[in-house]
mmCIF file of C-alpha atoms in Angstrom:
data_model
loop_
_atom_site.group_PDB
_atom_site.id
_atom_site.type_symbol
_atom_site.label_atom_id
_atom_site.label_comp_id
_atom_site.label_asym_id
_atom_site.label_seq_id
_atom_site.Cartn_x
_atom_site.Cartn_y
_atom_site.Cartn_z
ATOM 1 C CA MET S 124 2.548 24.340 1.637
ATOM 2 C CA MET S 125 -0.012 21.730 0.911
ATOM 3 C CA GLY S 126 -0.856 19.081 3.434
ATOM 4 C CA MET S 127 -0.104 15.423 2.954
ATOM 5 C CA GLU S 128 -3.774 14.741 2.281
ATOM 6 C CA ASP S 129 -3.798 17.294 -0.554
ATOM 7 C CA ILE S 130 -0.670 15.655 -1.998
ATOM 8 C CA SER S 131 -2.267 12.194 -1.785
ATOM 9 C CA ILE S 132 -5.248 13.465 -3.764
ATOM 10 C CA LEU S 133 -2.910 15.014 -6.278
ATOM 11 C CA ILE S 134 -1.030 11.759 -6.655
ATOM 12 C CA GLU S 135 -4.236 9.857 -7.241
ATOM 13 C CA LYS S 136 -5.124 12.324 -10.026
ATOM 14 C CA TRP S 137 -1.762 11.766 -11.676
ATOM 15 C CA ARG S 138 -2.146 7.995 -11.274
ATOM 16 C CA GLU S 139 -5.421 8.209 -13.148
ATOM 17 C CA ILE S 140 -3.813 10.217 -15.995
ATOM 18 C CA TYR S 141 -0.997 7.618 -16.062
ATOM 19 C CA LYS S 142 -3.470 4.707 -16.268
ATOM 20 C CA ALA S 143 -5.354 6.406 -19.086
ATOM 21 C CA GLU S 144 -2.070 6.910 -21.087
ATOM 22 C CA VAL S 145 -1.029 3.327 -20.498
ATOM 23 C CA LYS S 146 -4.508 2.193 -21.669
ATOM 24 C CA SER S 147 -4.358 4.276 -24.844
ATOM 25 C CA LYS S 148 -0.941 2.734 -25.616
ATOM 26 C CA LYS S 149 0.724 6.036 -26.530
ATOM 27 C CA LYS S 150 4.079 4.352 -26.041
ATOM 28 C CA HIS S 151 5.336 4.512 -29.591
ATOM 29 C CA ARG S 152 5.240 8.163 -30.272
ATOM 30 C CA GLU S 153 7.494 9.783 -32.891
ATOM 31 C CA GLU S 154 10.896 10.792 -31.612
ATOM 32 C CA VAL S 155 11.986 14.341 -31.896
ATOM 33 C CA LYS S 156 14.996 16.432 -31.051
ATOM 34 C CA LEU S 157 15.005 18.508 -27.907
ATOM 35 C CA THR S 158 14.742 22.328 -28.488
ATOM 36 C CA PRO S 159 15.037 25.351 -26.205
ATOM 37 C CA GLU S 160 11.212 25.339 -25.911
ATOM 38 C CA ASN S 161 11.651 22.076 -23.985
ATOM 39 C CA TYR S 162 13.305 23.860 -21.167
ATOM 40 C CA PHE S 163 12.034 27.505 -21.507
ATOM 41 C CA ASN S 164 8.333 26.848 -21.527
ATOM 42 C CA VAL S 165 7.869 24.112 -18.859
ATOM 43 C CA VAL S 166 5.003 24.672 -16.391
ATOM 44 C CA ARG S 167 4.803 22.076 -13.673
ATOM 45 C CA PRO S 168 1.288 22.825 -12.215
ATOM 46 C CA PHE S 169 1.780 21.619 -8.607
ATOM 47 C CA PHE S 170 5.288 23.100 -8.254
ATOM 48 C CA MET S 171 4.294 26.485 -9.706
ATOM 49 C CA LYS S 172 1.526 26.715 -7.092
ATOM 50 C CA ILE S 173 3.992 26.181 -4.242
ATOM 51 C CA SER S 174 6.957 27.935 -5.834
ATOM 52 C CA PRO S 175 6.270 30.656 -8.513
ATOM 53 C CA GLU S 176 9.961 30.680 -9.605
ATOM 54 C CA ASP S 177 9.771 26.959 -10.407
ATOM 55 C CA ARG S 178 9.932 27.707 -14.216
ATOM 56 C CA GLU S 179 13.338 29.271 -13.805
ATOM 57 C CA TYR S 180 14.572 26.437 -11.580
ATOM 58 C CA VAL S 181 13.513 23.834 -14.170
ATOM 59 C CA ARG S 182 14.893 25.889 -17.012
ATOM 60 C CA THR S 183 18.356 26.094 -15.417
ATOM 61 C CA PHE S 184 18.501 22.407 -14.520
ATOM 62 C CA ARG S 185 17.332 21.438 -18.048
ATOM 63 C CA MET S 186 19.780 23.711 -19.812
ATOM 64 C CA VAL S 187 22.675 21.969 -18.117
ATOM 65 C CA SER S 188 21.177 18.511 -18.535
ATOM 66 C CA TYR S 189 20.066 18.823 -22.095
ATOM 67 C CA GLY S 190 23.156 20.638 -23.063
ATOM 68 C CA MET S 191 25.275 17.613 -22.080
ATOM 69 C CA LEU S 192 23.203 15.435 -24.396
ATOM 70 C CA GLU S 193 24.657 17.420 -27.384
ATOM 71 C CA TYR S 194 28.231 16.670 -26.412
ATOM 72 C CA SER S 195 28.218 13.254 -24.724
ATOM 73 C CA PRO S 196 24.971 11.353 -23.969
ATOM 74 C CA SER S 197 26.868 8.619 -22.183
ATOM 75 C CA LEU S 198 28.875 10.972 -20.038
ATOM 76 C CA ARG S 199 25.664 12.879 -19.249
ATOM 77 C CA THR S 200 24.173 9.625 -17.908
ATOM 78 C CA LEU S 201 27.148 8.933 -15.709
ATOM 79 C CA ILE S 202 27.291 12.449 -14.308
ATOM 80 C CA LEU S 203 23.629 12.766 -13.548
ATOM 81 C CA ARG S 204 23.235 9.357 -12.107
ATOM 82 C CA GLY S 205 26.294 9.968 -10.019
ATOM 83 C CA ALA S 206 24.966 13.310 -8.858
ATOM 84 C CA GLY S 207 21.700 11.633 -7.845
ATOM 85 C CA TYR S 208 23.507 8.825 -6.117
ATOM 86 C CA ASN S 209 25.757 11.263 -4.197
ATOM 87 C CA LEU S 210 22.669 13.292 -3.123
ATOM 88 C CA ALA S 211 21.117 10.151 -1.803
ATOM 89 C CA ARG S 212 24.306 9.326 0.151
ATOM 90 C CA ARG S 213 24.349 12.804 1.712
ATOM 91 C CA LEU S 214 20.635 12.732 2.617
ATOM 92 C CA ILE S 215 21.120 9.280 4.316
ATOM 93 C CA GLU S 216 24.170 10.518 6.169
ATOM 94 C CA THR S 217 22.157 13.598 7.478
ATOM 95 C CA GLY S 218 19.228 11.455 8.533
ATOM 96 C CA GLU S 219 16.825 13.022 6.004
ATOM 97 C CA ILE S 220 16.394 9.665 4.437
ATOM 98 C CA LYS S 221 16.149 6.618 6.613
ATOM 99 C CA ASP S 222 14.548 4.192 4.154
ATOM 100 C CA ILE S 223 12.731 4.113 0.818
ATOM 101 C CA ASP S 224 9.456 5.352 2.295
ATOM 102 C CA ASP S 225 11.244 8.785 2.858
ATOM 103 C CA LEU S 226 11.809 9.252 -0.926
ATOM 104 C CA PRO S 227 8.384 10.850 -1.845
ATOM 105 C CA LYS S 228 8.881 13.553 0.733
ATOM 106 C CA VAL S 229 12.442 14.254 -0.378
ATOM 107 C CA PHE S 230 11.429 14.399 -4.090
ATOM 108 C CA LEU S 231 8.731 16.885 -3.024
ATOM 109 C CA ASN S 232 10.946 19.023 -0.732
ATOM 110 C CA GLN S 233 13.767 19.159 -3.325
ATOM 111 C CA LYS S 234 11.207 19.963 -6.070
ATOM 112 C CA ILE S 235 12.440 17.030 -8.134
ATOM 113 C CA GLY S 236 8.965 15.674 -8.797
ATOM 114 C CA LEU S 237 6.083 13.903 -7.236
ATOM 115 C CA LEU S 238 7.340 10.368 -6.532
ATOM 116 C CA ASP S 239 4.530 7.688 -6.416
ATOM 117 C CA ILE S 240 5.589 4.187 -5.257
ATOM 118 C CA VAL S 241 2.999 2.377 -7.331
ATOM 119 C CA ASP S 242 4.013 -1.223 -6.464
ATOM 120 C CA GLU S 243 6.624 -2.817 -4.303
ATOM 121 C CA SER S 244 7.585 -6.337 -3.195
ATOM 122 C CA PHE S 245 10.734 -7.931 -1.917
ATOM 123 C CA SER S 246 12.317 -8.039 -5.342
ATOM 124 C CA LYS S 247 10.669 -5.414 -7.407
ATOM 125 C CA MET S 248 9.447 -1.814 -7.148
ATOM 126 C CA LYS S 249 7.543 0.302 -9.617
ATOM 127 C CA VAL S 250 7.628 4.034 -9.276
ATOM 128 C CA ASN S 251 6.225 6.895 -11.268
ATOM 129 C CA ILE S 252 7.521 10.501 -11.070
ATOM 130 C CA TYR S 253 4.962 13.091 -11.947
ATOM 131 C CA GLU S 254 5.999 16.653 -12.896
ATOM 132 C CA CYS S 255 9.528 15.351 -13.131
ATOM 133 C CA ILE S 256 12.126 18.151 -13.321
ATOM 134 C CA SER S 257 14.012 16.274 -16.048
ATOM 135 C CA CYS S 258 11.277 15.215 -18.432
ATOM 136 C CA TYR S 259 7.792 16.707 -17.612
ATOM 137 C CA GLN S 260 6.391 17.991 -20.895
ATOM 138 C CA ALA S 261 9.366 16.869 -22.857
ATOM 139 C CA PRO S 262 8.779 15.052 -26.106
ATOM 140 C CA PRO S 263 9.860 11.419 -26.591
ATOM 141 C CA ILE S 264 13.603 11.436 -27.806
ATOM 142 C CA GLY S 265 14.331 7.791 -27.678
ATOM 143 C CA ARG S 266 16.285 7.712 -24.465
ATOM 144 C CA THR S 267 15.805 8.332 -20.693
ATOM 145 C CA LEU S 268 16.063 11.879 -19.507
ATOM 146 C CA CYS S 269 15.603 10.993 -15.819
ATOM 147 C CA ASP S 270 19.048 9.916 -15.015
ATOM 148 C CA PHE S 271 19.335 12.187 -11.936
ATOM 149 C CA GLU S 272 16.183 10.830 -10.463
ATOM 150 C CA ALA S 273 17.267 7.207 -11.158
ATOM 151 C CA GLY S 274 20.580 7.814 -9.486
ATOM 152 C CA LEU S 275 18.833 9.206 -6.477
ATOM 153 C CA ILE S 276 16.486 6.275 -6.163
ATOM 154 C CA GLN S 277 19.398 3.820 -6.838
ATOM 155 C CA GLY S 278 21.414 5.485 -4.232
ATOM 156 C CA VAL S 279 18.785 5.217 -1.579
ATOM 157 C CA ILE S 280 18.012 1.664 -2.230
ATOM 158 C CA GLY S 281 21.803 0.807 -2.463
ATOM 159 C CA ARG S 282 22.771 2.715 0.615
ATOM 160 C CA ALA S 283 19.806 2.113 2.812
ATOM 161 C CA TYR S 284 19.683 -1.561 2.044
ATOM 162 C CA ARG S 285 23.280 -2.163 1.151
ATOM 163 C CA LYS S 286 22.338 -3.808 -2.121
ATOM 164 C CA LYS S 287 23.064 -3.032 -5.787
ATOM 165 C CA TYR S 288 19.944 -2.484 -7.909
ATOM 166 C CA ASN S 289 19.387 -1.601 -11.554
ATOM 167 C CA THR S 290 17.048 1.377 -12.330
#
């Protein structure tokens, strides 16, 4: 396993990629339909290094997640956000998460993605998730794919701080 220093360097590299994308204003890309290639051919560079079977893990997760989009996008959102929220609750109950600062480690250990808390204040927090299990290398489809991750973050903030937040 990589050390925390190596992960910090990796996060900095991803931040630079993020900043370059924001600067280039590639926000309004053409929307496309998800295809099996979007879950069969995903290679998350960092996670493949630490876990060679990562491709299969991502494929299985995305087959379920993307499959729900075909039947009921709104139900998919509720189910995945609820699953993320419930995972947060369990991780808080077991002591694996004590506060928001534990989230990057949990995202890494659970192979959900590389969570980067870019900016936080008393009323606002900005996070980026690099190599996200839900959306890394997925094309823009006009909606959020990271409902599980949003539910997990929302659950930690809500349970750890006993407040209700929008993600």
